Amino acid sequence: METVTILLVEDEVLLLLAFEQALVEAGFAVLAVASGKKALKIMSDAATTIQGIITDIRFHETPDGWDVARFSREVDPEMPVVYVSGDSAPDWASKGVPNSIILGKPFAMAQLVTAISKLLNDRRLRTTVPSAS
């Protein structure tokens, strides 16, 4: 079975490390960065094969997590996106990308793994189930 690569974007170092550890223990390959700018650079690299995004929303500088998610959908219109935020959850309905999930901090690491796994599985189902003609 092929390893799924997740781009993790979180500017709080302790959270970045904790999230990364939980995802690696769940079997994911993780590219972890601490800014939206670094995330956009990675996604712009044609050789990078990111299969899911987990992003905080508010960073010390632009772009923010909303921008990261929108850009990821320009690269891949069905990119699974999980937002993690301590205070931006009320804006998710208006600023979040469709078919994404938001987790309000604090949350259990199992919730993070479950959220990205659900979106990845939903995507697999959409791409493997033949549509009725």
PDB file of C-alpha atoms in Angstrom:
ATOM      1  CA  MET A   1       0.000   0.000   0.000  1.00  0.00           C
ATOM      2  CA  GLU A   2       1.340   3.422  -0.966  1.00  0.00           C
ATOM      3  CA  THR A   3       2.206   5.953   1.737  1.00  0.00           C
ATOM      4  CA  VAL A   4       0.022   9.063   1.759  1.00  0.00           C
ATOM      5  CA  THR A   5       1.874  12.382   2.079  1.00  0.00           C
ATOM      6  CA  ILE A   6       0.267  15.108   4.193  1.00  0.00           C
ATOM      7  CA  LEU A   7       1.363  18.745   4.206  1.00  0.00           C
ATOM      8  CA  LEU A   8       1.102  19.979   7.790  1.00  0.00           C
ATOM      9  CA  VAL A   9       1.124  23.760   8.329  1.00  0.00           C
ATOM     10  CA  GLU A  10       1.300  24.995  11.940  1.00  0.00           C
ATOM     11  CA  ASP A  11       3.299  27.926  13.330  1.00  0.00           C
ATOM     12  CA  GLU A  12       3.252  26.796  16.973  1.00  0.00           C
ATOM     13  CA  VAL A  13       6.299  24.518  17.163  1.00  0.00           C
ATOM     14  CA  LEU A  14       5.053  22.271  19.978  1.00  0.00           C
ATOM     15  CA  LEU A  15       1.755  21.681  18.189  1.00  0.00           C
ATOM     16  CA  LEU A  16       3.550  21.111  14.880  1.00  0.00           C
ATOM     17  CA  LEU A  17       5.683  18.401  16.491  1.00  0.00           C
ATOM     18  CA  ALA A  18       2.735  16.781  18.273  1.00  0.00           C
ATOM     19  CA  PHE A  19       0.550  16.763  15.150  1.00  0.00           C
ATOM     20  CA  GLU A  20       3.428  15.422  13.052  1.00  0.00           C
ATOM     21  CA  GLN A  21       4.107  12.605  15.519  1.00  0.00           C
ATOM     22  CA  ALA A  22       0.439  11.571  15.597  1.00  0.00           C
ATOM     23  CA  LEU A  23       0.249  11.503  11.804  1.00  0.00           C
ATOM     24  CA  VAL A  24       3.501   9.552  11.400  1.00  0.00           C
ATOM     25  CA  GLU A  25       2.333   7.022  14.007  1.00  0.00           C
ATOM     26  CA  ALA A  26      -0.864   6.646  11.968  1.00  0.00           C
ATOM     27  CA  GLY A  27       1.222   5.726   8.907  1.00  0.00           C
ATOM     28  CA  PHE A  28       1.330   9.010   7.003  1.00  0.00           C
ATOM     29  CA  ALA A  29       4.394  10.658   5.488  1.00  0.00           C
ATOM     30  CA  VAL A  30       4.420  14.275   6.692  1.00  0.00           C
ATOM     31  CA  LEU A  31       5.937  17.453   5.279  1.00  0.00           C
ATOM     32  CA  ALA A  32       5.761  19.868   8.201  1.00  0.00           C
ATOM     33  CA  VAL A  33       6.206  23.628   7.775  1.00  0.00           C
ATOM     34  CA  ALA A  34       5.650  26.604  10.055  1.00  0.00           C
ATOM     35  CA  SER A  35       4.237  29.172   7.609  1.00  0.00           C
ATOM     36  CA  GLY A  36       1.747  29.609   4.820  1.00  0.00           C
ATOM     37  CA  LYS A  37       4.502  30.945   2.576  1.00  0.00           C
ATOM     38  CA  LYS A  38       6.498  27.699   2.910  1.00  0.00           C
ATOM     39  CA  ALA A  39       3.345  25.663   2.296  1.00  0.00           C
ATOM     40  CA  LEU A  40       2.626  27.499  -0.970  1.00  0.00           C
ATOM     41  CA  LYS A  41       6.219  26.966  -2.109  1.00  0.00           C
ATOM     42  CA  ILE A  42       5.955  23.210  -1.505  1.00  0.00           C
ATOM     43  CA  MET A  43       2.609  22.989  -3.309  1.00  0.00           C
ATOM     44  CA  SER A  44       4.014  24.977  -6.235  1.00  0.00           C
ATOM     45  CA  ASP A  45       6.747  22.386  -6.745  1.00  0.00           C
ATOM     46  CA  ALA A  46       5.502  20.129  -9.534  1.00  0.00           C
ATOM     47  CA  ALA A  47       7.538  17.199  -8.168  1.00  0.00           C
ATOM     48  CA  THR A  48       5.736  17.297  -4.812  1.00  0.00           C
ATOM     49  CA  THR A  49       2.941  14.804  -4.393  1.00  0.00           C
ATOM     50  CA  ILE A  50       0.859  16.140  -1.529  1.00  0.00           C
ATOM     51  CA  GLN A  51      -2.319  14.138  -0.999  1.00  0.00           C
ATOM     52  CA  GLY A  52      -3.822  16.068   1.897  1.00  0.00           C
ATOM     53  CA  ILE A  53      -3.454  19.367   3.784  1.00  0.00           C
ATOM     54  CA  ILE A  54      -3.766  20.038   7.495  1.00  0.00           C
ATOM     55  CA  THR A  55      -3.407  23.742   8.217  1.00  0.00           C
ATOM     56  CA  ASP A  56      -3.714  26.178  11.059  1.00  0.00           C
ATOM     57  CA  ILE A  57      -5.534  29.335  10.001  1.00  0.00           C
ATOM     58  CA  ARG A  58      -3.805  32.286  11.640  1.00  0.00           C
ATOM     59  CA  PHE A  59      -0.073  32.707  11.073  1.00  0.00           C
ATOM     60  CA  HIS A  60       2.291  35.520  12.030  1.00  0.00           C
ATOM     61  CA  GLU A  61       2.381  36.642   8.386  1.00  0.00           C
ATOM     62  CA  THR A  62       0.406  36.101   5.202  1.00  0.00           C
ATOM     63  CA  PRO A  63      -0.723  33.940   3.543  1.00  0.00           C
ATOM     64  CA  ASP A  64      -3.089  32.488   6.138  1.00  0.00           C
ATOM     65  CA  GLY A  65      -4.565  28.994   6.283  1.00  0.00           C
ATOM     66  CA  TRP A  66      -7.610  30.016   4.268  1.00  0.00           C
ATOM     67  CA  ASP A  67      -5.211  31.064   1.463  1.00  0.00           C
ATOM     68  CA  VAL A  68      -3.211  27.822   1.782  1.00  0.00           C
ATOM     69  CA  ALA A  69      -6.374  25.754   1.366  1.00  0.00           C
ATOM     70  CA  ARG A  70      -7.660  27.796  -1.590  1.00  0.00           C
ATOM     71  CA  PHE A  71      -4.271  27.481  -3.313  1.00  0.00           C
ATOM     72  CA  SER A  72      -4.228  23.733  -2.681  1.00  0.00           C
ATOM     73  CA  ARG A  73      -7.588  23.483  -4.444  1.00  0.00           C
ATOM     74  CA  GLU A  74      -6.145  25.355  -7.436  1.00  0.00           C
ATOM     75  CA  VAL A  75      -3.398  22.714  -7.595  1.00  0.00           C
ATOM     76  CA  ASP A  76      -5.836  19.845  -6.993  1.00  0.00           C
ATOM     77  CA  PRO A  77      -9.594  20.648  -6.973  1.00  0.00           C
ATOM     78  CA  GLU A  78     -10.333  17.701  -4.664  1.00  0.00           C
ATOM     79  CA  MET A  79      -7.444  18.152  -2.200  1.00  0.00           C
ATOM     80  CA  PRO A  80      -8.520  16.953   1.268  1.00  0.00           C
ATOM     81  CA  VAL A  81      -8.243  19.892   3.707  1.00  0.00           C
ATOM     82  CA  VAL A  82      -8.439  19.855   7.487  1.00  0.00           C
ATOM     83  CA  TYR A  83      -8.273  23.202   9.275  1.00  0.00           C
ATOM     84  CA  VAL A  84      -7.087  23.364  12.895  1.00  0.00           C
ATOM     85  CA  SER A  85      -7.783  26.560  14.792  1.00  0.00           C
ATOM     86  CA  GLY A  86      -8.113  27.990  18.250  1.00  0.00           C
ATOM     87  CA  ASP A  87     -10.314  30.910  17.257  1.00  0.00           C
ATOM     88  CA  SER A  88     -11.269  30.973  13.568  1.00  0.00           C
ATOM     89  CA  ALA A  89     -13.891  28.208  13.496  1.00  0.00           C
ATOM     90  CA  PRO A  90     -16.833  30.667  13.176  1.00  0.00           C
ATOM     91  CA  ASP A  91     -15.372  31.861   9.831  1.00  0.00           C
ATOM     92  CA  TRP A  92     -15.169  28.360   8.348  1.00  0.00           C
ATOM     93  CA  ALA A  93     -18.600  28.478   6.676  1.00  0.00           C
ATOM     94  CA  SER A  94     -17.717  31.623   4.715  1.00  0.00           C
ATOM     95  CA  LYS A  95     -13.946  31.254   4.225  1.00  0.00           C
ATOM     96  CA  GLY A  96     -13.312  27.497   4.207  1.00  0.00           C
ATOM     97  CA  VAL A  97     -13.102  25.428   1.036  1.00  0.00           C
ATOM     98  CA  PRO A  98     -16.004  23.052   0.305  1.00  0.00           C
ATOM     99  CA  ASN A  99     -15.803  19.493   1.657  1.00  0.00           C
ATOM    100  CA  SER A 100     -13.257  20.389   4.313  1.00  0.00           C
ATOM    101  CA  ILE A 101     -13.251  19.742   8.054  1.00  0.00           C
ATOM    102  CA  ILE A 102     -12.396  22.134  10.877  1.00  0.00           C
ATOM    103  CA  LEU A 103     -11.143  21.046  14.283  1.00  0.00           C
ATOM    104  CA  GLY A 104     -11.217  23.544  17.138  1.00  0.00           C
ATOM    105  CA  LYS A 105      -8.140  23.497  19.369  1.00  0.00           C
ATOM    106  CA  PRO A 106      -7.716  21.737  21.675  1.00  0.00           C
ATOM    107  CA  PHE A 107      -8.680  18.359  20.247  1.00  0.00           C
ATOM    108  CA  ALA A 108      -7.552  14.755  20.623  1.00  0.00           C
ATOM    109  CA  MET A 109      -4.886  13.573  18.182  1.00  0.00           C
ATOM    110  CA  ALA A 110      -7.220  10.746  17.179  1.00  0.00           C
ATOM    111  CA  GLN A 111      -9.648  13.394  15.883  1.00  0.00           C
ATOM    112  CA  LEU A 112      -6.935  14.807  13.616  1.00  0.00           C
ATOM    113  CA  VAL A 113      -6.062  11.387  12.191  1.00  0.00           C
ATOM    114  CA  THR A 114      -9.754  10.530  11.781  1.00  0.00           C
ATOM    115  CA  ALA A 115     -10.560  13.822  10.014  1.00  0.00           C
ATOM    116  CA  ILE A 116      -7.834  13.553   7.360  1.00  0.00           C
ATOM    117  CA  SER A 117      -8.482   9.806   6.929  1.00  0.00           C
ATOM    118  CA  LYS A 118     -12.192  10.460   6.336  1.00  0.00           C
ATOM    119  CA  LEU A 119     -11.481  13.060   3.648  1.00  0.00           C
ATOM    120  CA  LEU A 120      -8.908  10.809   1.949  1.00  0.00           C
ATOM    121  CA  ASN A 121     -11.341   7.879   1.973  1.00  0.00           C
ATOM    122  CA  ASP A 122     -14.179  10.062   0.643  1.00  0.00           C
ATOM    123  CA  ARG A 123     -11.917  11.148  -2.203  1.00  0.00           C
ATOM    124  CA  ARG A 124     -10.944   7.555  -3.002  1.00  0.00           C
ATOM    125  CA  LEU A 125     -14.610   6.580  -3.131  1.00  0.00           C
ATOM    126  CA  ARG A 126     -15.417   9.429  -5.523  1.00  0.00           C
ATOM    127  CA  THR A 127     -12.580   8.455  -7.867  1.00  0.00           C
ATOM    128  CA  THR A 128     -13.107   4.672  -7.822  1.00  0.00           C
ATOM    129  CA  VAL A 129     -16.892   4.391  -7.998  1.00  0.00           C
ATOM    130  CA  PRO A 130     -18.081   4.542 -11.613  1.00  0.00           C
ATOM    131  CA  SER A 131     -20.773   7.111 -12.210  1.00  0.00           C
ATOM    132  CA  ALA A 132     -24.117   6.014 -13.615  1.00  0.00           C
ATOM    133  CA  SER A 133     -24.604   7.126 -17.198  1.00  0.00           C
TER     134      SER A 133
END
